[in-house]
Coordinates of C-alpha atoms in Angstrom, one line a residue:
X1427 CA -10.4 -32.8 50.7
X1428 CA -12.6 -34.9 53.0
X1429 CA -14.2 -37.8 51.7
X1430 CA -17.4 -36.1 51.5
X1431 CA -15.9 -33.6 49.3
X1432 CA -14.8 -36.3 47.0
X1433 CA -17.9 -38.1 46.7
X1434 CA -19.5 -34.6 45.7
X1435 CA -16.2 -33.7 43.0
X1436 CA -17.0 -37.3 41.6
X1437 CA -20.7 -36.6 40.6
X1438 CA -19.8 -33.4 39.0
X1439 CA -17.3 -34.7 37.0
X1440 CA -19.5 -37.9 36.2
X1441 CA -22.3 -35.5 35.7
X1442 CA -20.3 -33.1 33.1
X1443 CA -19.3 -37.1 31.4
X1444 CA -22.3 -38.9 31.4
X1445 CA -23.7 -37.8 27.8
X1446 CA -20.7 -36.1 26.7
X1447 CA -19.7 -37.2 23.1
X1448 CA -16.5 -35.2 23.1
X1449 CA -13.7 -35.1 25.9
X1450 CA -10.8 -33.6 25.9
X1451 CA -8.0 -33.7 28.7
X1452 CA -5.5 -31.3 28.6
X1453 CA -2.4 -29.7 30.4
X1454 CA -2.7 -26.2 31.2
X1455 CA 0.4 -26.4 34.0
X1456 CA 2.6 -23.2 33.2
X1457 CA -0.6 -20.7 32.1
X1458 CA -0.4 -17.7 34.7
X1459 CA -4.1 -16.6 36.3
X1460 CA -4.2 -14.2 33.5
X1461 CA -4.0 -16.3 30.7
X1462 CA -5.9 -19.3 32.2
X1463 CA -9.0 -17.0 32.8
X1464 CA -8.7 -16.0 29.1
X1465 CA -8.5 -19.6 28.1
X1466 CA -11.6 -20.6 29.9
X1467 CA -13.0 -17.0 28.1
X1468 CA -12.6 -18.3 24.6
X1469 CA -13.7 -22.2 25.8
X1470 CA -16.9 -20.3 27.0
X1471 CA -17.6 -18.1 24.1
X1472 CA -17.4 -21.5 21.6
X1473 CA -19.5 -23.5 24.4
X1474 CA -16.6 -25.7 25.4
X1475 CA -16.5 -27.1 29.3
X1476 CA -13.3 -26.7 30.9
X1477 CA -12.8 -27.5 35.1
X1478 CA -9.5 -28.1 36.2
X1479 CA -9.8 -31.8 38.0
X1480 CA -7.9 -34.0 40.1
X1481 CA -6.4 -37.2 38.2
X1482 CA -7.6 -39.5 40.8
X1483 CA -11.4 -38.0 40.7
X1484 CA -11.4 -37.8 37.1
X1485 CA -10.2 -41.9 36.7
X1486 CA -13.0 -42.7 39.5
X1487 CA -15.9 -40.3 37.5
X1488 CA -14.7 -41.9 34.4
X1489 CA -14.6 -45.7 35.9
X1490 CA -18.1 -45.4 37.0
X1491 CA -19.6 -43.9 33.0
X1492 CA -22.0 -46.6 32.1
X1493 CA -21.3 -47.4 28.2
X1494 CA -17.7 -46.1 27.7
X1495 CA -14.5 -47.5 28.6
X1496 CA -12.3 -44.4 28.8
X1497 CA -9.3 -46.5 30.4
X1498 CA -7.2 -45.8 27.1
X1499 CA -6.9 -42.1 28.6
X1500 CA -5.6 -43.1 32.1
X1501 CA -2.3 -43.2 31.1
X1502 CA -1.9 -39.1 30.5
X1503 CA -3.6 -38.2 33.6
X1504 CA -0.4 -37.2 35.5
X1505 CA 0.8 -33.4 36.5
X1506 CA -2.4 -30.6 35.9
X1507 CA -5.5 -31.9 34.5
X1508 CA -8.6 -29.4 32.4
X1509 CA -11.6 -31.7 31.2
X1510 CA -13.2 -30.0 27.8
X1511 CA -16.5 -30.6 27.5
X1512 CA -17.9 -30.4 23.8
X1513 CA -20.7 -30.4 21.1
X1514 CA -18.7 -30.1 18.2
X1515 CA -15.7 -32.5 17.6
X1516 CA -13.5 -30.7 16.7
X1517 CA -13.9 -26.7 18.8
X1518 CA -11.2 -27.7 21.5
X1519 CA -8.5 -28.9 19.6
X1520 CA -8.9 -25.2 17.4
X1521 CA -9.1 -23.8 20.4
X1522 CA -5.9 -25.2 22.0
X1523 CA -4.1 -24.8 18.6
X1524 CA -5.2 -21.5 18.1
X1525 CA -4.1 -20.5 22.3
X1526 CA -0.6 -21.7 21.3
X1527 CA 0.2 -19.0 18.4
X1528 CA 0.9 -17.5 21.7
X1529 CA 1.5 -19.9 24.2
X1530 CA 3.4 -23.0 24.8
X1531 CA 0.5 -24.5 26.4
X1532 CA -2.0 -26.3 27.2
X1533 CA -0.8 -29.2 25.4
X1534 CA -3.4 -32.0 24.8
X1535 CA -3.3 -35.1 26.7
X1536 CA -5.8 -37.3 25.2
X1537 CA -9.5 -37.1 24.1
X1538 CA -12.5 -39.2 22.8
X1539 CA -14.3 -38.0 19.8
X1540 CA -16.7 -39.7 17.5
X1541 CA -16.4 -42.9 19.7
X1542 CA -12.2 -42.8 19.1
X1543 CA -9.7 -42.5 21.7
X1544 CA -6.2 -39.9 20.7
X1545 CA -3.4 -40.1 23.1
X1546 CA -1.0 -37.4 22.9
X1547 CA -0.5 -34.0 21.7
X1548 CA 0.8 -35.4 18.6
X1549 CA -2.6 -35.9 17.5
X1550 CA -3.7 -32.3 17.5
X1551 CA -3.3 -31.2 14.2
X1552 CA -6.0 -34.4 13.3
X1553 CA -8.3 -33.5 15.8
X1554 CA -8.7 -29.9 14.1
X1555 CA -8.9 -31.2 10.6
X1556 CA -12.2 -33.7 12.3
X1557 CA -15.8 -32.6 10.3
X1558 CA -17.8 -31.7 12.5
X1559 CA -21.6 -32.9 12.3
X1560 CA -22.6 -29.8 11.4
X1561 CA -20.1 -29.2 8.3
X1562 CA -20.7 -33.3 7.0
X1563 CA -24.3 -32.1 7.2
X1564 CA -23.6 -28.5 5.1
X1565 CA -21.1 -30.7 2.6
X1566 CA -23.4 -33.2 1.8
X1567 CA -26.7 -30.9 1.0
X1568 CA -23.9 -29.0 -1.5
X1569 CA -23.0 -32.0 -2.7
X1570 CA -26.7 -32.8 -3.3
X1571 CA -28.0 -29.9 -4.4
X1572 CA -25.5 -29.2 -6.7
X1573 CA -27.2 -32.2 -9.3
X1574 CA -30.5 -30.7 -8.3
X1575 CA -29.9 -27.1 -9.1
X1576 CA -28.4 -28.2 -12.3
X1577 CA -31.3 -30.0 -13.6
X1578 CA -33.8 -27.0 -12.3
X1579 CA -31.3 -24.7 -14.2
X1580 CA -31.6 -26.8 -17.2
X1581 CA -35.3 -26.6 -17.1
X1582 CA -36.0 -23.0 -16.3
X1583 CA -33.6 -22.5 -19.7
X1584 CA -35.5 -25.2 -21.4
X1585 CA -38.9 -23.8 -20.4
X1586 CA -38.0 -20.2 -21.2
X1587 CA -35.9 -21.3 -24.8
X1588 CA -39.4 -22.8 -25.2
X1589 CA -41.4 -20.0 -24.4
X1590 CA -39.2 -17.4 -26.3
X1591 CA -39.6 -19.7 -29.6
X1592 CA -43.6 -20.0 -29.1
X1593 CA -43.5 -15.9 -28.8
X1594 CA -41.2 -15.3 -32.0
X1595 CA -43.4 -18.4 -34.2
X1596 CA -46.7 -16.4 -34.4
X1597 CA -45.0 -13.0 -34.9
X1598 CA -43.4 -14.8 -38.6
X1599 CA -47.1 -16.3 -39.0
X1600 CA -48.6 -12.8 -38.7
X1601 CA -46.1 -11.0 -40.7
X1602 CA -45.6 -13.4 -43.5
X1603 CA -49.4 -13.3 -44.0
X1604 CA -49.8 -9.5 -44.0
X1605 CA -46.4 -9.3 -46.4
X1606 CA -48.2 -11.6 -48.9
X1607 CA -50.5 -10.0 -51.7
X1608 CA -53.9 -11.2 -51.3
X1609 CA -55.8 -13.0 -54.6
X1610 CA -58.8 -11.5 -56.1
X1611 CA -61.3 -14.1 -55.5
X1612 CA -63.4 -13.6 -59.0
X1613 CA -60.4 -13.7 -60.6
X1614 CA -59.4 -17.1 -61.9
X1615 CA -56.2 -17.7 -63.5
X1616 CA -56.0 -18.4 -67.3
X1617 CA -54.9 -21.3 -68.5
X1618 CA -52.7 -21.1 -71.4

């Protein structure tokens, strides 16, 4: 690779970085053409990034990412290196976990979500159970809702208890009045 070629590698890369708020290195040495195209297959359907990358290029991309000190992830850039690109925190660890039902790899090297750096593929299983934005954002208008519906449910009952009771009142008005004999009005009761 000339030098050119590396200065060119380096952008992309730093490009793909430069806003990301998930990255995820992994290792997908052992995966046959086959199954690596069917990897990257799934990554695309759930809109995850993947390009294989040199560990070299990826340290100088990362070096150069104004606002984040990825040096914590250095260390597990050895052997075959995929970069996974995310929006939600948590889609490439379910995707790597859900790969290996099958396969022994990829195996995660490290990633940084939600500002927080995980080294090792020890740290999958926490990655998968991460929230993302999306479901925080769904649990908390259930949670908030919930009170809400109650008291609207509690009022609609109120409101139609009331209006069922305002119905049945002047039906026992009307009929008590009809049911009772009417006085003669010359007639004037005797006094004994």
């Amino acid at each position: 690779m000339t030098k050119d070629q590396k200065v060119v590698a380096i952008q992309e890369i730093k490009d793909l970085l430069q806003d990301a708020k998930v990255v995820y290195v992994a290792d997908l040495d052992g995966l046959n053409a086959a199954k690596s195209s069917d990897f990257r297959r799934q990554a695309f359907k759930q809109n995850i990034k993947v390009k294989v990358v040199k560990n070299t290029l990826l340290q100088k991309a990362m070096e150069q990412i104004d606002g984040v000190d990825f040096s914590e992830m250095f260390q597990t850039f050895k052997g075959n290196t995929a970069l996974m690109i995310a929006e939600t925190a948590n889609a490439p660890a379910k995707l790597i976990k859900d790969f290996r039902k099958k396969e022994e790899k990829p195996a995660l090297k490290s990633a940084f979500v939600q500002e927080t750096f995980y080294v090792g593929d020890n740290n999958l299983d926490t990655l998968v159970n991460i929230k993302s934005r999306e479901e925080m954002i769904g649990e908390i208008i259930g949670l908030l809702q919930s009170p809400i519906q109650r008291v609207v449910s509690a009022l609609q009952n109120k409101s139609e208890a009331t209006e069922a009771t305002e119905e049945a009142t002047p039906a026992v008005e009307e009929t008590s009045a009809e049911a009772a004999p009417e006085a003669p009005a010359d007639e004037t009761p005797a006094a004994e």
